[in-house]
Amino acid sequence: MSDLIVLPLVLPLFGAFLLPIVMRTSISIGAWIGPAILAYGCWILGDQWISGTTLPFSLAIGGFAPPMGINLYIDSLALLFAFAVQLLGLLFWPFKIDQETARRQALMLLLVAASTGLALSGDLFNLYVFYELVAVATFGLIAASGGSAAYASAIRYLILSGIGSVLTLLGIALIYSQTGTLNLAHLAQLAPEQLNNKLGLTAFLTILIGVGVKAELFPVNTWVPEVYATATSRVSAFLAGLVSKLALLIILRLLVLIFHQPEAIQVMLVLGILGVISGELAAWRAKDMRRMLAFSSIGQLGMIFIALAIPEQGGLLAVLALTFHHLLIKSGLFMLADGWGGAIEKLRGAAKRSPLAAAIFVLFSLSLIGMPPLPGFWAKFTLITQLAAQTSPLYLIGLTVFLLATVIEAAYLLRLAALLYGPAAKDTPIDTLAKPAGLSLATASLFGIGLLAAALFIAPVGDLLNHVAGQAANTDLYINTVLAGTGGSQ
Amino acid sequence: MRNLTGLLFAGGLGFMLLAIASGLDFGAPPMLVGGAIQAAAPQETGATNIVTSVVLGYRGIDTLGELSILFAAAASAGLVLGRRHTTAGTLTEGGFVLKHGGAMLFPLLLTIGFYIIFHGHLTPGGGFQGGVILAAAFFLPLLARPGARLHHGMLSVIEGFAGSSFILIGLAALSEGEAFLQPMLVQDALGQLVSAGTLPLLYLAVGLKVGAELAGLLSHLAQTESEV
Amino acid sequence: MMPDISLELILYTTALGLISIGLAGVVLSRHLFRMVLALGIAEAGANLMLVLAGYRWDAVAPILTTLGEHPPMVDPVPQAMVLTAIVIGVGIQALAVSILIRIRQRYGTLDRSQVVERMDAEIADTASIPRDVSQESPLGERPLPSIPDSTVEIRGGHS
């Protein structure tokens, strides 16, 4: 049964290759291929979770035992992410039928497959390959979604992303020169002796900056506002909600398994703090909803980087809580921006036009700010207690910035909420006000329901996350699971 | 100012990396994984070209990812450039030598392309290199006659079936109870043309896909250029 | 003191030099096409670095020519990785060029600051908000060069 875990990764690729041929003969059959594959992927992964297969386990692709071959490593965290990828792929499926449907849907399938690969793969270079596949599919989807500005933002994103991939490749080359292996578990075994030096630190920093491009890390996130403002809401939601988190997952794995240098953690903390400051201030200044959300996303990811810099299991718990919380909220908010994407001023009084959308917006905002009893409060509370427990002054700066950012966040989100519920401008009849599209509103409502459910069952969700964090933080478990029986094949 | 900082940054980065890299043990790599693969590959995959064993066997899923990237790039380029085939032949035709030279080279390039693909498990070369030569075979006539068209429908059928047969070969192993992409039918005929089990089939799929993909990309670019 | 220049120093300098030249090129260029080319140079450097990771003195290519005993061979894994990385690079470059062709048709220029300025204007326009002053342009109004009519077209245009 566990062999089938490779299908959610491979079937979308298969579907993407065949889609243009099928669409050539029948669009109506072709239109069902993608959703069917993704639904099947959801089913396999969900079944894996429910049937209680002993996690974690490792699956050698091609039957070559790691570290010689590539393996998939499936623990609760990877499974959770893989499931989220397939589900969100389904929710954000580009249904629109026109002459480019085949290509757009094929790209979406490739994006889903690559994201699943990022969640599951246990090999450094294989992660790089999937990371690049995510990038290329993303460029296509952005460029396909709009006018000239979309082309311009896509090329700027492509160039920045290209710098990132050169740096990542350089880091991989350095690691391979030093250790002679690419398997994460094998690297984790060798790291204390061979990578605990300047070379290891350099390799980590180059990979951090490289992968940080997608994780919206501070100096390499200039693409964020441009891309989210020009791409369609669905693409933006998938990128901000999921892809950024998957890039973060790579960094998390590398930190937990391989790189333990204090310098690495400090650099990340500083970049995270700068990200929070720059993101939140820019979001406060933003005059349209899409860019406000984009900048706020930079700030949120900065917070997650701060949490990632806490070298204990508690920090990991905070990372996971913030990550999944942000995943729900940002995806939902970007769905609302489908229709409300324009200037904030134009949304004056829009609550009357679409009360449900306004209510969902307020719900998301309150959780994002951290209002109890919504899940955002628990996520932020975990981070605050963890930060306060640290002794180094840098963490206290992080705590201060974090609290300040929350205030700014509250300021701009509540300002928009007040506008929504305020009176409409005098000369605009309510019918002419903007309103989120029906399908997007329904999707946003789903995220809202998910958020409320998490608030209701906060105790079991917390336990689950704690369990997931415990499993992810266990380096020995990872090494033993992957290299069991091969003895590391020294 | 921006230029100066940029230069200083890049230079500084280069020197810092050089200082660190010079500490590496050059010429005597650890070869932990590489050594183990060298020892085991001929028996496990039956290919004399060990790089092929790595590309299609040990790291087969990387190759699948790489094919997908090419496919994604071609699909994205198609989305960006659109499907307009209106203004044809605005560029001047090539001369006599160019046109007929191109036509004569076509079968030769086709032959050598397939030769390189089919010997990928024995000698240097393989699906990617052969695929590029195949793409060149189809693209060369386009350079000689800018008005000519490649049959895009045909290309997309080839690339679709080649890509999906790569995955089907992998899934066949899965349905036999083995791991995805596990080499099957490995004969005991090291060094023969018919050896290495499914690897030459995989390389044929790779070659056709790369060829179709690149030919499609190039002709797309060439057509768009003649529209400007 | 005369530093002894070894082969390895030359090779590493070449690889890292290519990366530095490429990155500097991306940062310094004012033309989008040159930025894409510079990216190609940096990528070549990274690939070279990867090849060097598997190089061995006195070793042959990892292809068996005789059965039984064989001379030491270089590490095959980096060679496979470079093959992958090169193909990835080709795909991305081709996509970049096709996007550039479209930008050139729409905006009539590939100058970085002009393209950014137009993009900002367009984003502000679709969101119907007043435009921020671009950080790269001098203060005050600067007329945008007009787009030639023949290059304006509506495919994929978004209302």
Coordinates of N, CA and C in Angstrom, one line a residue, chain B residues 73-224:
Chain B
A73 N 8.5 24.4 -19.8 CA 9.1 25.6 -20.5 C 8.4 25.7 -21.9
A74 N 8.3 24.6 -22.6 CA 7.7 24.7 -23.9 C 6.3 25.1 -23.8
A75 N 5.5 24.5 -22.9 CA 4.1 24.9 -22.8 C 4.0 26.4 -22.4
S76 N 4.8 26.8 -21.5 CA 4.7 28.2 -21.1 C 5.1 29.1 -22.3
A77 N 6.1 28.8 -23.0 CA 6.5 29.6 -24.2 C 5.4 29.6 -25.2
G78 N 4.7 28.4 -25.3 CA 3.5 28.4 -26.2 C 2.4 29.3 -25.7
L79 N 2.2 29.3 -24.4 CA 1.2 30.2 -23.9 C 1.5 31.6 -24.1
V80 N 2.8 32.0 -23.9 CA 3.2 33.4 -24.0 C 3.2 33.8 -25.5
L81 N 3.7 32.9 -26.4 CA 3.8 33.4 -27.8 C 2.5 33.2 -28.6
G82 N 1.6 32.4 -28.0 CA 0.3 32.3 -28.7 C 0.4 31.4 -29.9
R83 N -0.7 31.3 -30.6 CA -0.8 30.3 -31.8 C -1.0 31.0 -33.1
R84 N -0.5 32.2 -33.3 CA -0.8 32.9 -34.5 C 0.2 32.5 -35.6
H85 N -0.2 32.1 -36.7 CA 0.7 31.7 -37.8 C 0.2 32.5 -39.0
T86 N 0.3 33.8 -38.9 CA -0.2 34.6 -40.0 C 0.8 35.0 -41.0
T87 N 1.7 35.9 -40.6 CA 2.7 36.5 -41.5 C 3.8 35.5 -41.8
A88 N 3.7 34.8 -42.9 CA 4.7 33.8 -43.2 C 5.6 34.4 -44.2
G89 N 6.9 33.9 -44.2 CA 7.8 34.1 -45.3 C 8.2 35.6 -45.4
T90 N 8.2 36.4 -44.3 CA 8.7 37.7 -44.5 C 10.2 37.8 -44.6
L91 N 10.9 36.7 -44.1 CA 12.3 36.7 -44.3 C 12.7 36.1 -45.6
T92 N 13.9 36.5 -46.1 CA 14.2 36.0 -47.5 C 14.6 34.5 -47.4
E93 N 14.3 33.8 -48.4 CA 14.7 32.4 -48.5 C 16.2 32.3 -48.5
G94 N 16.7 31.1 -48.1 CA 18.2 30.9 -48.2 C 18.5 30.6 -49.6
G95 N 19.8 30.6 -49.9 CA 20.3 30.4 -51.3 C 20.2 28.9 -51.6
F96 N 20.7 28.6 -52.8 CA 20.7 27.2 -53.3 C 21.4 26.2 -52.4
V97 N 22.7 26.6 -52.1 CA 23.5 25.8 -51.2 C 22.9 25.5 -49.9
L98 N 22.4 26.6 -49.3 CA 21.8 26.4 -47.9 C 20.6 25.5 -48.0
K99 N 19.7 25.7 -49.0 CA 18.5 24.9 -49.0 C 18.8 23.5 -49.3
H100 N 19.6 23.2 -50.3 CA 19.9 21.8 -50.6 C 20.8 21.1 -49.6
G101 N 21.7 22.0 -49.0 CA 22.6 21.4 -48.0 C 21.7 21.0 -46.8
G102 N 20.8 21.8 -46.4 CA 19.9 21.5 -45.3 C 19.1 20.2 -45.6
A103 N 18.6 20.1 -46.8 CA 17.8 18.9 -47.1 C 18.7 17.7 -47.1
M104 N 20.0 17.8 -47.5 CA 20.8 16.6 -47.5 C 21.2 16.2 -46.1
L105 N 21.4 17.3 -45.3 CA 21.8 16.9 -43.9 C 20.7 16.2 -43.1
F106 N 19.5 16.5 -43.5 CA 18.3 16.0 -42.7 C 18.4 14.5 -42.4
P107 N 18.6 13.6 -43.4 CA 18.7 12.2 -43.1 C 19.9 11.8 -42.3
L108 N 21.0 12.5 -42.6 CA 22.2 12.2 -41.8 C 22.1 12.5 -40.3
L109 N 21.5 13.7 -40.1 CA 21.3 14.1 -38.7 C 20.4 13.2 -38.0
L110 N 19.3 12.7 -38.7 CA 18.3 11.8 -38.1 C 19.0 10.5 -37.7
T111 N 19.9 10.0 -38.7 CA 20.6 8.8 -38.4 C 21.5 8.9 -37.2
I112 N 22.3 9.9 -37.2 CA 23.2 10.0 -36.1 C 22.5 10.3 -34.7
G113 N 21.4 11.0 -34.8 CA 20.6 11.3 -33.6 C 20.1 10.0 -33.0
F114 N 19.5 9.1 -33.8 CA 19.0 7.9 -33.3 C 20.1 6.9 -32.9
Y115 N 21.3 7.0 -33.6 CA 22.4 6.2 -33.3 C 22.9 6.5 -31.8
I116 N 22.9 7.8 -31.6 CA 23.4 8.2 -30.2 C 22.4 7.9 -29.2
I117 N 21.1 7.9 -29.5 CA 20.1 7.6 -28.5 C 20.2 6.1 -28.2
F118 N 20.3 5.2 -29.3 CA 20.3 3.8 -29.0 C 21.6 3.3 -28.4
H119 N 22.7 4.0 -28.5 CA 23.9 3.6 -27.8 C 24.2 4.3 -26.5
G120 N 23.1 4.9 -26.0 CA 23.3 5.7 -24.8 C 23.8 4.9 -23.6
H121 N 23.4 3.6 -23.6 CA 23.8 2.8 -22.4 C 25.2 2.2 -22.6
L122 N 25.8 2.4 -23.8 CA 27.1 1.8 -24.0 C 28.2 2.8 -24.1
T123 N 27.9 3.9 -24.8 CA 29.0 4.9 -25.1 C 28.5 6.3 -24.6
P124 N 29.4 7.2 -24.6 CA 29.0 8.6 -24.3 C 27.8 9.0 -25.1
G125 N 26.9 9.7 -24.6 CA 25.7 10.2 -25.4 C 24.5 9.6 -24.7
G126 N 23.4 9.7 -25.4 CA 22.1 9.2 -24.8 C 21.0 10.1 -25.3
G127 N 19.9 10.0 -24.6 CA 18.6 10.6 -25.0 C 18.7 12.1 -25.1
F128 N 19.4 12.8 -24.2 CA 19.4 14.2 -24.3 C 20.2 14.7 -25.5
Q129 N 21.4 14.1 -25.6 CA 22.3 14.5 -26.7 C 21.7 14.2 -28.0
G130 N 21.2 12.9 -28.2 CA 20.6 12.5 -29.4 C 19.3 13.3 -29.7
G131 N 18.6 13.6 -28.7 CA 17.3 14.4 -28.8 C 17.6 15.8 -29.4
V132 N 18.7 16.4 -28.9 CA 19.1 17.7 -29.4 C 19.4 17.6 -30.9
I133 N 20.1 16.5 -31.3 CA 20.5 16.4 -32.7 C 19.2 16.2 -33.6
L134 N 18.3 15.4 -33.0 CA 17.0 15.2 -33.8 C 16.3 16.6 -34.0
A135 N 16.3 17.4 -32.9 CA 15.7 18.7 -33.0 C 16.4 19.5 -34.1
A136 N 17.7 19.4 -34.1 CA 18.5 20.2 -35.1 C 18.1 19.7 -36.5
A137 N 17.9 18.4 -36.7 CA 17.5 17.9 -38.0 C 16.2 18.5 -38.5
F138 N 15.3 18.7 -37.6 CA 14.0 19.3 -38.0 C 14.1 20.8 -38.1
F139 N 15.0 21.4 -37.3 CA 15.0 22.9 -37.3 C 15.8 23.4 -38.5
L140 N 16.8 22.7 -38.9 CA 17.7 23.2 -40.0 C 16.9 23.6 -41.2
P141 N 16.0 22.7 -41.7 CA 15.2 23.2 -42.9 C 14.5 24.5 -42.7
L142 N 14.1 24.7 -41.4 CA 13.4 25.9 -41.1 C 14.3 27.1 -41.3
L143 N 15.5 27.0 -41.0 CA 16.5 28.1 -41.1 C 16.7 28.4 -42.6
A144 N 16.8 27.3 -43.4 CA 17.0 27.5 -44.8 C 15.8 28.1 -45.5
R145 N 14.6 27.6 -45.1 CA 13.4 28.2 -45.7 C 12.5 28.7 -44.6
P146 N 12.6 30.0 -44.3 CA 11.9 30.6 -43.2 C 10.4 30.5 -43.4
G147 N 9.9 30.2 -44.6 CA 8.4 30.1 -44.8 C 7.9 28.8 -44.3
A148 N 8.8 27.8 -44.3 CA 8.3 26.4 -44.0 C 7.7 26.3 -42.6
R149 N 6.9 25.3 -42.3 CA 6.3 25.2 -41.0 C 6.6 23.8 -40.5
L150 N 6.7 23.7 -39.2 CA 6.8 22.4 -38.6 C 5.3 22.0 -38.2
H151 N 5.0 20.7 -38.2 CA 3.7 20.3 -37.9 C 3.5 20.3 -36.4
H152 N 3.0 21.3 -35.8 CA 2.9 21.4 -34.3 C 2.1 20.3 -33.7
G153 N 1.0 19.9 -34.4 CA 0.2 18.9 -33.9 C 0.9 17.6 -33.7
M154 N 1.7 17.2 -34.8 CA 2.5 16.0 -34.8 C 3.5 16.1 -33.6
L155 N 4.2 17.3 -33.5 CA 5.2 17.4 -32.4 C 4.6 17.2 -31.0
S156 N 3.4 17.7 -30.8 CA 2.8 17.6 -29.4 C 2.4 16.2 -29.2
V157 N 1.9 15.5 -30.3 CA 1.6 14.1 -30.1 C 2.8 13.3 -29.7
I158 N 3.9 13.5 -30.4 CA 5.2 12.8 -30.1 C 5.6 13.1 -28.7
E159 N 5.6 14.4 -28.3 CA 6.1 14.7 -27.0 C 5.2 14.1 -25.9
G160 N 3.9 14.1 -26.1 CA 3.0 13.6 -25.1 C 3.2 12.1 -25.0
F161 N 3.3 11.4 -26.1 CA 3.4 9.9 -25.9 C 4.7 9.5 -25.4
A162 N 5.8 10.3 -25.8 CA 7.1 9.9 -25.3 C 7.2 10.1 -23.8
G163 N 6.7 11.3 -23.4 CA 6.7 11.6 -21.9 C 5.9 10.6 -21.1
S164 N 4.7 10.2 -21.7 CA 3.9 9.3 -20.9 C 4.4 7.9 -20.9
S165 N 5.1 7.5 -22.0 CA 5.6 6.2 -22.0 C 6.8 6.0 -21.0
F166 N 7.5 7.1 -20.8 CA 8.6 7.1 -19.7 C 7.9 6.7 -18.4
I167 N 6.8 7.4 -18.1 CA 6.1 7.1 -16.8 C 5.5 5.7 -16.9
L168 N 5.0 5.3 -18.0 CA 4.3 4.0 -18.1 C 5.3 2.9 -17.8
I169 N 6.6 3.1 -18.3 CA 7.6 2.1 -18.1 C 7.9 2.0 -16.6
G170 N 7.9 3.2 -15.9 CA 8.1 3.2 -14.5 C 6.9 2.5 -13.8
L171 N 5.7 2.8 -14.2 CA 4.5 2.3 -13.5 C 4.4 0.8 -13.8
A172 N 5.0 0.3 -14.9 CA 4.9 -1.1 -15.2 C 5.7 -1.9 -14.1
A173 N 6.9 -1.3 -13.8 CA 7.7 -1.9 -12.7 C 6.9 -1.9 -11.4
L174 N 6.1 -0.8 -11.1 CA 5.3 -0.7 -9.9 C 4.3 -1.8 -9.9
S175 N 3.6 -2.1 -11.1 CA 2.6 -3.0 -11.1 C 3.1 -4.5 -11.0
E176 N 4.4 -4.6 -11.3 CA 5.0 -5.9 -11.1 C 5.4 -6.2 -9.7
G177 N 5.1 -5.2 -8.8 CA 5.4 -5.4 -7.4 C 6.8 -4.9 -7.1
E178 N 7.5 -4.2 -8.0 CA 8.8 -3.6 -7.7 C 8.6 -2.1 -7.5
A179 N 9.7 -1.4 -7.3 CA 9.6 0.0 -7.1 C 9.4 0.8 -8.4
F180 N 8.8 2.0 -8.3 CA 8.6 2.8 -9.4 C 9.9 3.1 -10.1
L181 N 10.0 2.9 -11.4 CA 11.2 3.2 -12.3 C 12.3 2.2 -12.0
Q182 N 12.0 1.1 -11.4 CA 13.0 0.1 -11.2 C 13.4 -0.6 -12.6
P183 N 14.7 -0.7 -12.9 CA 15.0 -1.3 -14.2 C 14.6 -2.7 -14.2
M184 N 14.0 -3.1 -15.3 CA 13.5 -4.5 -15.5 C 14.2 -5.2 -16.6
L185 N 14.0 -6.5 -16.7 CA 14.5 -7.3 -17.9 C 16.0 -7.1 -18.1
V186 N 16.7 -6.9 -17.0 CA 18.2 -6.7 -17.2 C 18.8 -8.0 -17.6
Q187 N 19.3 -8.1 -18.9 CA 19.9 -9.3 -19.4 C 21.3 -9.4 -19.0
D188 N 21.9 -10.6 -19.1 CA 23.3 -10.7 -18.8 C 24.1 -10.6 -20.0
A189 N 24.1 -9.4 -20.6 CA 24.8 -9.2 -21.8 C 25.5 -7.8 -21.8
L190 N 26.3 -7.6 -20.8 CA 27.0 -6.3 -20.7 C 27.8 -6.0 -21.9
G191 N 27.5 -4.8 -22.4 CA 28.2 -4.3 -23.6 C 27.5 -4.6 -24.9
Q192 N 26.5 -5.4 -24.9 CA 25.7 -5.6 -26.2 C 24.8 -4.5 -26.5
L193 N 24.4 -4.4 -27.7 CA 23.4 -3.3 -28.1 C 22.1 -3.6 -27.4
V194 N 21.6 -4.9 -27.4 CA 20.4 -5.2 -26.7 C 20.8 -5.7 -25.3
S195 N 20.8 -4.7 -24.4 CA 21.2 -5.1 -23.0 C 20.6 -4.0 -22.1
A196 N 20.9 -4.1 -20.8 CA 20.5 -3.0 -19.9 C 18.9 -2.9 -19.8
G197 N 18.2 -3.9 -20.2 CA 16.8 -4.0 -19.9 C 16.0 -2.8 -20.4
T198 N 15.3 -2.1 -19.5 CA 14.4 -1.0 -20.0 C 15.1 0.3 -20.2
L199 N 16.4 0.4 -19.8 CA 17.1 1.7 -19.9 C 17.1 2.2 -21.4
P200 N 17.4 1.4 -22.4 CA 17.4 2.0 -23.8 C 16.0 2.5 -24.1
L201 N 15.0 1.8 -23.7 CA 13.6 2.3 -24.0 C 13.3 3.6 -23.3
L202 N 13.8 3.7 -22.0 CA 13.6 5.0 -21.4 C 14.4 6.1 -22.1
Y203 N 15.6 5.8 -22.6 CA 16.4 6.8 -23.3 C 15.7 7.2 -24.6
L204 N 15.1 6.2 -25.3 CA 14.4 6.5 -26.5 C 13.2 7.5 -26.2
A205 N 12.5 7.2 -25.2 CA 11.4 8.2 -24.8 C 12.0 9.5 -24.5
V206 N 13.1 9.6 -23.8 CA 13.7 10.9 -23.5 C 14.2 11.6 -24.7
G207 N 14.8 10.8 -25.6 CA 15.3 11.4 -26.9 C 14.2 12.0 -27.7
L208 N 13.1 11.2 -27.9 CA 12.0 11.7 -28.7 C 11.4 13.0 -28.0
K209 N 11.2 12.9 -26.7 CA 10.6 14.0 -26.0 C 11.4 15.3 -26.1
V210 N 12.8 15.1 -25.9 CA 13.6 16.3 -25.9 C 13.7 16.8 -27.4
G211 N 13.7 15.9 -28.3 CA 13.7 16.4 -29.7 C 12.5 17.2 -30.1
A212 N 11.3 16.6 -29.8 CA 10.1 17.2 -30.1 C 9.9 18.6 -29.4
E213 N 10.3 18.6 -28.1 CA 10.2 19.8 -27.3 C 11.0 20.9 -27.8
L214 N 12.3 20.6 -28.1 CA 13.2 21.6 -28.6 C 12.8 22.1 -30.0
A215 N 12.5 21.2 -30.8 CA 12.1 21.6 -32.2 C 10.9 22.5 -32.1
G216 N 9.9 22.2 -31.2 CA 8.7 23.0 -31.1 C 9.1 24.4 -30.6
L217 N 9.9 24.4 -29.5 CA 10.3 25.7 -28.9 C 11.0 26.6 -30.0
L218 N 12.0 26.0 -30.7 CA 12.8 26.7 -31.7 C 11.9 27.3 -32.8
S219 N 11.0 26.4 -33.3 CA 10.2 26.9 -34.4 C 9.2 28.0 -33.9
H220 N 8.7 27.8 -32.7 CA 7.9 28.9 -32.1 C 8.6 30.2 -32.1
L221 N 9.8 30.2 -31.6 CA 10.6 31.4 -31.5 C 10.9 31.9 -32.9
A222 N 11.2 31.1 -33.8 CA 11.5 31.5 -35.2 C 10.3 32.2 -35.8
Q223 N 9.1 31.6 -35.6 CA 7.9 32.1 -36.2 C 7.6 33.5 -35.6
T224 N 7.7 33.6 -34.3 CA 7.4 34.8 -33.7 C 8.4 35.9 -34.1

